[in-house]
Coordinates of C-alpha atoms in Angstrom, one line a residue:
M1 CA -82.5 -22.6 121.0
R2 CA -81.1 -20.0 123.1
S3 CA -77.7 -20.9 122.9
R4 CA -78.1 -21.1 119.2
K5 CA -79.1 -17.4 119.0
R6 CA -76.2 -16.4 121.4
F7 CA -73.8 -18.2 119.4
A8 CA -74.9 -16.8 116.0
A9 CA -74.7 -13.1 117.6
I10 CA -71.3 -13.8 118.9
L11 CA -70.2 -15.2 115.4
L12 CA -72.0 -12.2 113.6
V13 CA -70.1 -9.6 116.2
L14 CA -66.5 -11.2 115.3
A15 CA -67.3 -11.2 111.5
M16 CA -68.0 -7.5 111.8
I17 CA -64.8 -6.7 113.9
L18 CA -62.5 -8.7 111.4
S19 CA -63.9 -7.1 108.4
T20 CA -63.3 -3.7 109.5
T21 CA -59.8 -4.7 110.3
S22 CA -59.2 -5.9 106.9
L23 CA -60.6 -3.0 105.1
A24 CA -58.3 -0.8 107.2
A25 CA -55.3 -2.8 106.2
A26 CA -56.2 -2.7 102.6
S27 CA -56.8 0.8 102.5
T28 CA -52.9 1.8 103.2
V29 CA -51.9 3.7 100.1
L30 CA -48.3 3.3 98.6
V31 CA -46.6 6.3 97.3
L32 CA -43.9 5.9 94.9
L33 CA -41.8 9.1 95.1
D34 CA -39.9 8.5 91.6
I35 CA -42.8 8.1 89.0
A36 CA -44.4 11.3 88.6
G37 CA -44.3 12.4 85.1
H38 CA -43.0 9.0 83.8
R39 CA -44.7 7.8 80.6
A40 CA -45.9 4.4 82.6
E41 CA -47.1 6.3 85.6
S42 CA -50.7 5.3 85.2
D43 CA -49.7 1.7 84.7
I44 CA -47.0 1.3 87.4
N45 CA -50.1 3.1 89.7
Y46 CA -52.7 0.5 88.4
L47 CA -50.4 -2.7 89.2
V48 CA -49.2 -1.3 92.5
G49 CA -53.1 -1.0 93.2
L50 CA -53.6 -4.7 92.3
G51 CA -50.9 -5.7 94.2
V52 CA -48.7 -6.9 91.5
L53 CA -45.9 -4.4 92.0
R54 CA -44.4 -3.1 95.4
G55 CA -41.5 -0.9 94.4
H56 CA -38.6 -0.5 96.8
P57 CA -38.3 -0.2 100.7
D58 CA -37.0 3.4 100.0
G59 CA -40.5 4.3 98.4
T60 CA -38.9 4.5 95.1
F61 CA -39.6 2.5 91.8
R62 CA -36.8 3.3 89.7
P63 CA -38.8 2.9 86.5
D64 CA -35.8 3.6 84.1
A65 CA -33.3 1.0 86.0
M66 CA -31.7 -1.8 84.3
L67 CA -33.2 -5.1 85.2

């Protein structure tokens, strides 16, 4: 019985540590430098927040660029 309690306590501590780590990673904010004032700025930010869009590695989104 004592080993079960110890195992449960260790499992609980690990779960707490892992959950705070994932929250810290999820709170990273992506700032796209070239969408300020664009007509689709709110939509782009919404989709970036969902993880659907990411933009370019240089921090731009290039909303008016040709596909």
